[in-house]
mmCIF file with all atom_site columns, C-alpha atoms in Angstrom:
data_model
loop_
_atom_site.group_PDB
_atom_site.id
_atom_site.type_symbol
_atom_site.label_atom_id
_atom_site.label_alt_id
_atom_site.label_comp_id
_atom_site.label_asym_id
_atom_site.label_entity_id
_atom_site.label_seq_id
_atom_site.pdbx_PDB_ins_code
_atom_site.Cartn_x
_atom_site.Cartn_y
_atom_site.Cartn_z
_atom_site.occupancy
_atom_site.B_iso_or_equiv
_atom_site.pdbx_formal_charge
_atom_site.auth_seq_id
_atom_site.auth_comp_id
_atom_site.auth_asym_id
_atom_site.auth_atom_id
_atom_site.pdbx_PDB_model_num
ATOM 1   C CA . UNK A 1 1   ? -12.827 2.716  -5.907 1.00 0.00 ? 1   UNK A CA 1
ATOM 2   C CA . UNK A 1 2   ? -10.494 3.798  -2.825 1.00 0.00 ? 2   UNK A CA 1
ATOM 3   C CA . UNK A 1 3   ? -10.806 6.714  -1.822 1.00 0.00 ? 3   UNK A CA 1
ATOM 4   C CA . UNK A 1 4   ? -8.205  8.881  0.137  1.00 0.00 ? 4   UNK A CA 1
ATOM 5   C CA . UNK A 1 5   ? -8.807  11.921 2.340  1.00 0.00 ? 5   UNK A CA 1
ATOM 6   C CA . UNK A 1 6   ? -5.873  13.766 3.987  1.00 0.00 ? 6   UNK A CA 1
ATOM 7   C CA . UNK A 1 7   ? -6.174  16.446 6.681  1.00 0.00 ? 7   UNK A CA 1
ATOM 8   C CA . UNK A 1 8   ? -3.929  17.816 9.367  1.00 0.00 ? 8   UNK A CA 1
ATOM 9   C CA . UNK A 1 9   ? -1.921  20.131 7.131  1.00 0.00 ? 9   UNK A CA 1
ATOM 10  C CA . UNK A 1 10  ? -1.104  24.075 8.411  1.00 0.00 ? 10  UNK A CA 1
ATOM 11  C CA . UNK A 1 11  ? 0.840   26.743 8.863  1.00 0.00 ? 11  UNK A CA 1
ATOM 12  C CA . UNK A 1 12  ? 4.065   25.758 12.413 1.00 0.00 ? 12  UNK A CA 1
ATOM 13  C CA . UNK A 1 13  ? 6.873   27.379 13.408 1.00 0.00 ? 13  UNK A CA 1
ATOM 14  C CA . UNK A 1 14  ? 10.617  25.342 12.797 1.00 0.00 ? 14  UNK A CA 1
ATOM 15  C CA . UNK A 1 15  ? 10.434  22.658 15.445 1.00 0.00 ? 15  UNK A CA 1
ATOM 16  C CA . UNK A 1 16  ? 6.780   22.628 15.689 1.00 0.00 ? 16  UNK A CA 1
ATOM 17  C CA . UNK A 1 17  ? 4.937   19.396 14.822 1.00 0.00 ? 17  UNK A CA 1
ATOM 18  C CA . UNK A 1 18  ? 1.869   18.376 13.191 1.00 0.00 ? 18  UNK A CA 1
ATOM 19  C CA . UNK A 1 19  ? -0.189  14.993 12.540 1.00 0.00 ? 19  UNK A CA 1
ATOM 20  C CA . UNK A 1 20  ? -1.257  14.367 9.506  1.00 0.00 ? 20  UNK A CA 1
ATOM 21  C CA . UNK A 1 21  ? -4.362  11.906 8.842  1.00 0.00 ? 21  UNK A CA 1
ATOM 22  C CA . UNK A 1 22  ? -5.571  9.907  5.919  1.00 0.00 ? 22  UNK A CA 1
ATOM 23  C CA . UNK A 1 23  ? -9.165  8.316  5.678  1.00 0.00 ? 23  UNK A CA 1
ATOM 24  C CA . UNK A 1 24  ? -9.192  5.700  3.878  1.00 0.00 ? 24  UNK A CA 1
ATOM 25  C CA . UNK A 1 25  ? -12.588 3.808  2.417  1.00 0.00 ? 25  UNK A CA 1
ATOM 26  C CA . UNK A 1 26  ? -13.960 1.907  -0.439 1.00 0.00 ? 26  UNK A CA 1
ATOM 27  C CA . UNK A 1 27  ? -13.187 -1.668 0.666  1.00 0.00 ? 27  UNK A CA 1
ATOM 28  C CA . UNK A 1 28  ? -10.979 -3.445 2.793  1.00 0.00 ? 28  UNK A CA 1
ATOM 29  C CA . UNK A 1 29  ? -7.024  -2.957 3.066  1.00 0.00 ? 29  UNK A CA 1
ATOM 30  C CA . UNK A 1 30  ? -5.571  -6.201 4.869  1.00 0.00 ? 30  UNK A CA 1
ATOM 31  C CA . UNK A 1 31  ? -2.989  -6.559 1.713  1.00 0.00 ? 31  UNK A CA 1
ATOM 32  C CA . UNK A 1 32  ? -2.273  -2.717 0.950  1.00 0.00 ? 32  UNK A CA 1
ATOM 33  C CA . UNK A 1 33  ? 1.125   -0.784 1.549  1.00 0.00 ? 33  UNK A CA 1
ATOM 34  C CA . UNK A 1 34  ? 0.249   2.818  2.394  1.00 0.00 ? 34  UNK A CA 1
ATOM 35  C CA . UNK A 1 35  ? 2.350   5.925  2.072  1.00 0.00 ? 35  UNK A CA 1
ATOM 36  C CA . UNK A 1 36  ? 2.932   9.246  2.567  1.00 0.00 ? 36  UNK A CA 1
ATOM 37  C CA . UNK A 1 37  ? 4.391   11.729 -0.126 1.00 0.00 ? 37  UNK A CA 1
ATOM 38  C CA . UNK A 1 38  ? 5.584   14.970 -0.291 1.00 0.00 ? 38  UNK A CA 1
ATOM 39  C CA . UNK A 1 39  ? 5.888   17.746 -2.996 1.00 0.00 ? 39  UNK A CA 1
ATOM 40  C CA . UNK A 1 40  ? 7.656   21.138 -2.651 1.00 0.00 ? 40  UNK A CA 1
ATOM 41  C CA . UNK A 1 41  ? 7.153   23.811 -6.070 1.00 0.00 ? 41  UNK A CA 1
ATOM 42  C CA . UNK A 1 42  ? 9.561   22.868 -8.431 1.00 0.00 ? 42  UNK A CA 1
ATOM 43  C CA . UNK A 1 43  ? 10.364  19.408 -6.892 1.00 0.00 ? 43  UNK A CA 1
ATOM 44  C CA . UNK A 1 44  ? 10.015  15.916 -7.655 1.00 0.00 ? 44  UNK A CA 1
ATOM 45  C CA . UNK A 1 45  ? 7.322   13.781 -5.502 1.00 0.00 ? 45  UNK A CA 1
ATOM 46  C CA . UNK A 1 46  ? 9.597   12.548 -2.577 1.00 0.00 ? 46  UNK A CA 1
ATOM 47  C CA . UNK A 1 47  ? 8.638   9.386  -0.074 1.00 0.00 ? 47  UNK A CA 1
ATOM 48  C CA . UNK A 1 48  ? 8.294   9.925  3.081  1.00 0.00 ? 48  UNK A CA 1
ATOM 49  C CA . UNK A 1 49  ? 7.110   6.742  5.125  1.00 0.00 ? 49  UNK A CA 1
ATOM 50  C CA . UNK A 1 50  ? 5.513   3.677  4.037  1.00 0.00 ? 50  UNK A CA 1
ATOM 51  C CA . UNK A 1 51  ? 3.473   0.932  6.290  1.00 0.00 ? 51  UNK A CA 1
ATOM 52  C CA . UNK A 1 52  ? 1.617   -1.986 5.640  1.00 0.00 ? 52  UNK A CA 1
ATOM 53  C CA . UNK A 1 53  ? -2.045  -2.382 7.201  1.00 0.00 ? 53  UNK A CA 1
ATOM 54  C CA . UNK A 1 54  ? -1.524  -6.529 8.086  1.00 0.00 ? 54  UNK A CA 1
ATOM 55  C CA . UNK A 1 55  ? 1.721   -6.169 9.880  1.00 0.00 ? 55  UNK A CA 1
ATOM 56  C CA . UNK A 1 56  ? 2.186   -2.577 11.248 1.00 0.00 ? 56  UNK A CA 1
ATOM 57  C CA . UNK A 1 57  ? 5.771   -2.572 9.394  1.00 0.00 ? 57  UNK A CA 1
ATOM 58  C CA . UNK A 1 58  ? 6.952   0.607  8.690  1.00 0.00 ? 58  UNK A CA 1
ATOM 59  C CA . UNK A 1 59  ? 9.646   1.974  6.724  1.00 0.00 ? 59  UNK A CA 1
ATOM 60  C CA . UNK A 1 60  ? 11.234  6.009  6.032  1.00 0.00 ? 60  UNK A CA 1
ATOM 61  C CA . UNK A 1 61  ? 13.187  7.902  3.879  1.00 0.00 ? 61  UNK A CA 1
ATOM 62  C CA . UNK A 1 62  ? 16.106  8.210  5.269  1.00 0.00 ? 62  UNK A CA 1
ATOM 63  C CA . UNK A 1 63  ? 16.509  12.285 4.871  1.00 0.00 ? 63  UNK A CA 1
ATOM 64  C CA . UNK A 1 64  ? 13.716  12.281 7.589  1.00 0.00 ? 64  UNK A CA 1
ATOM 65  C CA . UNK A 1 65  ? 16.458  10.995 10.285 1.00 0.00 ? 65  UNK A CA 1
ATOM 66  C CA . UNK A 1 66  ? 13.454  9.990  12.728 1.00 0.00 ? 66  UNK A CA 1
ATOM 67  C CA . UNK A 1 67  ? 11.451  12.944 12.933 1.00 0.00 ? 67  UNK A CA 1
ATOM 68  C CA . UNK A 1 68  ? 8.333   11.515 11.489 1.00 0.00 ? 68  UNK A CA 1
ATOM 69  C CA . UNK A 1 69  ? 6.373   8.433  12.628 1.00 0.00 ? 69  UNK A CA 1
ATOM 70  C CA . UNK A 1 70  ? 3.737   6.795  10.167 1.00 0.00 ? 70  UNK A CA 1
ATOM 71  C CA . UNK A 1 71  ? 0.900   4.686  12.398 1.00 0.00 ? 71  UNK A CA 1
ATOM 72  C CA . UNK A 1 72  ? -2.706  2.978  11.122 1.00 0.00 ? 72  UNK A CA 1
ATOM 73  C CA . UNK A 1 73  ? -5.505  2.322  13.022 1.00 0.00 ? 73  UNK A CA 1
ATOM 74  C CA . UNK A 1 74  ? -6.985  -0.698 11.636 1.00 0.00 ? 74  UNK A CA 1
ATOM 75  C CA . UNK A 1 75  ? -10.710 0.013  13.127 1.00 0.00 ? 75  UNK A CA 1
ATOM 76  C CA . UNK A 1 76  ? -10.840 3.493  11.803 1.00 0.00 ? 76  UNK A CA 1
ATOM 77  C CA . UNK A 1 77  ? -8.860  2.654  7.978  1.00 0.00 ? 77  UNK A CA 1
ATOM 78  C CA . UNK A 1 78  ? -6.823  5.704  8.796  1.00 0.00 ? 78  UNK A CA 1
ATOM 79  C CA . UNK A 1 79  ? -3.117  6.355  8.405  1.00 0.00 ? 79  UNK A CA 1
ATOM 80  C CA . UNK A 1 80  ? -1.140  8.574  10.327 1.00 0.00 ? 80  UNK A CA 1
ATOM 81  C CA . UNK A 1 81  ? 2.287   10.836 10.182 1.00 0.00 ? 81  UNK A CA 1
ATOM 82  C CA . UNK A 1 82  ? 3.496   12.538 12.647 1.00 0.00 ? 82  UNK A CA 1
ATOM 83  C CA . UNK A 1 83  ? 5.763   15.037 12.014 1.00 0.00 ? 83  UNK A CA 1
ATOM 84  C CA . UNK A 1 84  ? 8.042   16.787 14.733 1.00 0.00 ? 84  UNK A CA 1
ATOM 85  C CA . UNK A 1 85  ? 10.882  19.151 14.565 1.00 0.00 ? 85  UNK A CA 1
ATOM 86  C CA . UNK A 1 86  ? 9.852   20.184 11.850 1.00 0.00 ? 86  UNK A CA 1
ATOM 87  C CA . UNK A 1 87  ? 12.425  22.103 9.184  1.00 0.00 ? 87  UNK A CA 1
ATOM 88  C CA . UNK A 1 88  ? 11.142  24.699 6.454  1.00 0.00 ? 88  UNK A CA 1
ATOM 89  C CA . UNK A 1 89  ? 12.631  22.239 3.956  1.00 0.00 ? 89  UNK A CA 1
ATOM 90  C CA . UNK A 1 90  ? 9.665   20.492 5.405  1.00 0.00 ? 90  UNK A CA 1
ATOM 91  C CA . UNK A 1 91  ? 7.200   22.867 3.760  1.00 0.00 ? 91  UNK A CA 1
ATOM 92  C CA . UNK A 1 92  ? 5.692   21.163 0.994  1.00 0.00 ? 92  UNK A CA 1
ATOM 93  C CA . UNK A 1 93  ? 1.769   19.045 -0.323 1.00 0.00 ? 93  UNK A CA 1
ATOM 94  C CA . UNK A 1 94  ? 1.437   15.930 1.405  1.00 0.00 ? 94  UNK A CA 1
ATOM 95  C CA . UNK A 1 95  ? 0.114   13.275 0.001  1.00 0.00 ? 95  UNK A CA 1
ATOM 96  C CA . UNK A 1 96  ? -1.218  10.188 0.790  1.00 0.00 ? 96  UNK A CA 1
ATOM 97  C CA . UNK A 1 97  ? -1.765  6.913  -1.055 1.00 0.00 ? 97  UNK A CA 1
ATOM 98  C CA . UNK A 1 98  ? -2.154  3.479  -1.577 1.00 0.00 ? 98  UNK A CA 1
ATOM 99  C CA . UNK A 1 99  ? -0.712  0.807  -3.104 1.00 0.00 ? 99  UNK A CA 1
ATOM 100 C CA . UNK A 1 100 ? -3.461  -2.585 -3.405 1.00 0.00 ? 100 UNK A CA 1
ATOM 101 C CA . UNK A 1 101 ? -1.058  -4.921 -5.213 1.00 0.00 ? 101 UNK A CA 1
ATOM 102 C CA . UNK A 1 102 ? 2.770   -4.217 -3.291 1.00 0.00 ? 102 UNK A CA 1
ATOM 103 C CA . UNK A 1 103 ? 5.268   -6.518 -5.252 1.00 0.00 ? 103 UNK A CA 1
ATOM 104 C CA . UNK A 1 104 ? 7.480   -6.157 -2.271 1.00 0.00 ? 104 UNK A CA 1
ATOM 105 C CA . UNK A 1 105 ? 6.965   -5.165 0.887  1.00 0.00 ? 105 UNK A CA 1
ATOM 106 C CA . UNK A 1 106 ? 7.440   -1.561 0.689  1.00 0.00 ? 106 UNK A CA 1
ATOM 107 C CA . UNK A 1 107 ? 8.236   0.470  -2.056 1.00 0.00 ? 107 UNK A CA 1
ATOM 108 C CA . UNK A 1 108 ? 9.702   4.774  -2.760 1.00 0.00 ? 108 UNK A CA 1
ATOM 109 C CA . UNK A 1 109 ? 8.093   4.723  -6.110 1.00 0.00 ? 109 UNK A CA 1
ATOM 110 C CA . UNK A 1 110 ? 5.157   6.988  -7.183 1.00 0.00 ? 110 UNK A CA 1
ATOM 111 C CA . UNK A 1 111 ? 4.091   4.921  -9.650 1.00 0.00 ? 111 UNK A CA 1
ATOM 112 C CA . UNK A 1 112 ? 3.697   2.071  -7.726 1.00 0.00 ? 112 UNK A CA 1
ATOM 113 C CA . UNK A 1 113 ? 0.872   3.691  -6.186 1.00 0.00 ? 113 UNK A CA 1
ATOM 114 C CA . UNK A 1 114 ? -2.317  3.643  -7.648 1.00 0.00 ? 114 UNK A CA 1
ATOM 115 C CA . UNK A 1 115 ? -4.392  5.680  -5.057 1.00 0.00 ? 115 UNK A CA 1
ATOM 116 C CA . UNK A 1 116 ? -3.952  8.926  -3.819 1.00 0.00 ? 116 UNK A CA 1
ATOM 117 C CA . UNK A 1 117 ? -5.769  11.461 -1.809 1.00 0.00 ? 117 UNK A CA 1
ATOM 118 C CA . UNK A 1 118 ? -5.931  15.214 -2.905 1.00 0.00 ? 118 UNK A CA 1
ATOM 119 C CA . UNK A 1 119 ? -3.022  16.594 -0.481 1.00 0.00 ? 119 UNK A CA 1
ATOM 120 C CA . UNK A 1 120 ? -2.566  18.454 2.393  1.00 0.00 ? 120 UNK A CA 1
ATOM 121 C CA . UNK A 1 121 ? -0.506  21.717 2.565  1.00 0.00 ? 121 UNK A CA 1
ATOM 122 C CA . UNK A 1 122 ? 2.172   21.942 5.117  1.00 0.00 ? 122 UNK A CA 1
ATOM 123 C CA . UNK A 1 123 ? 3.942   25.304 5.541  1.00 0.00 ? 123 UNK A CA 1
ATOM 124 C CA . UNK A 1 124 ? 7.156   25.439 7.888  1.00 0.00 ? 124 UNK A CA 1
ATOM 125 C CA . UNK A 1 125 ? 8.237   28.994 8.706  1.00 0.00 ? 125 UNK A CA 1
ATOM 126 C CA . UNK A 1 126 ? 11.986  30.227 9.844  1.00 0.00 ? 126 UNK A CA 1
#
């Protein structure tokens, strides 16, 4: 099985930054889209950025209006976001995942991924 470790998570000011990082291991993941997730109380799980391991493509939300920047390092199997300005809307679990069978090259769905790591809690005061 994959498995998916996220760290990086903390308390920042508004207009701090942070980098997230997700360890990835289990077996190889030439083929996989990865993502990052986020979940505020009371909220639906929202994408965030998506990238695929064989090309380095990348894709965002659109809310996110450039602020973050999703990166892999191939060697390592670990996916990165980094997050700057950050907003207190920002505050919220992030999660990673993975999806090991993409039907297209990226996808905003949930359910389309089939791993996920455990979260990461990032708090965004005023």
């Amino acid at each position: 099985q994959v498995q998916l470790v996220e760290s990086g998570g903390g308390l920042v000011q508004a207009g701090g930054s942070l980098r997230l990082s997700c360890a990835a291991s289990g077996r190889t993941f030439s083929s996989y889209a990865m993502g990052w997730f986020r979940q505020a109380p009371g909220k639906e799980r929202e994408f965030v950025a998506a990238i695929r391991w064989s090309s380095g493509r990348t894709y965002y939300a659109d809310s996110l209006k450039g602020r973050f920047t999703i990166s892999r390092d191939n060697a390592n199997n670990t996916v990165y976001l980094q997050m700057n300005s950050l907003k207190p809307d920002d505050t919220a679990v992030y999660y990673c995942a993975a999806d090991s069978r993409p039907i297209m090259m990226f996808t905003i769905l949930p359910n389309r991924y089939d791993y996920w790591g455990q979260g990461t809690q990032v708090t965004v005061s005023s």
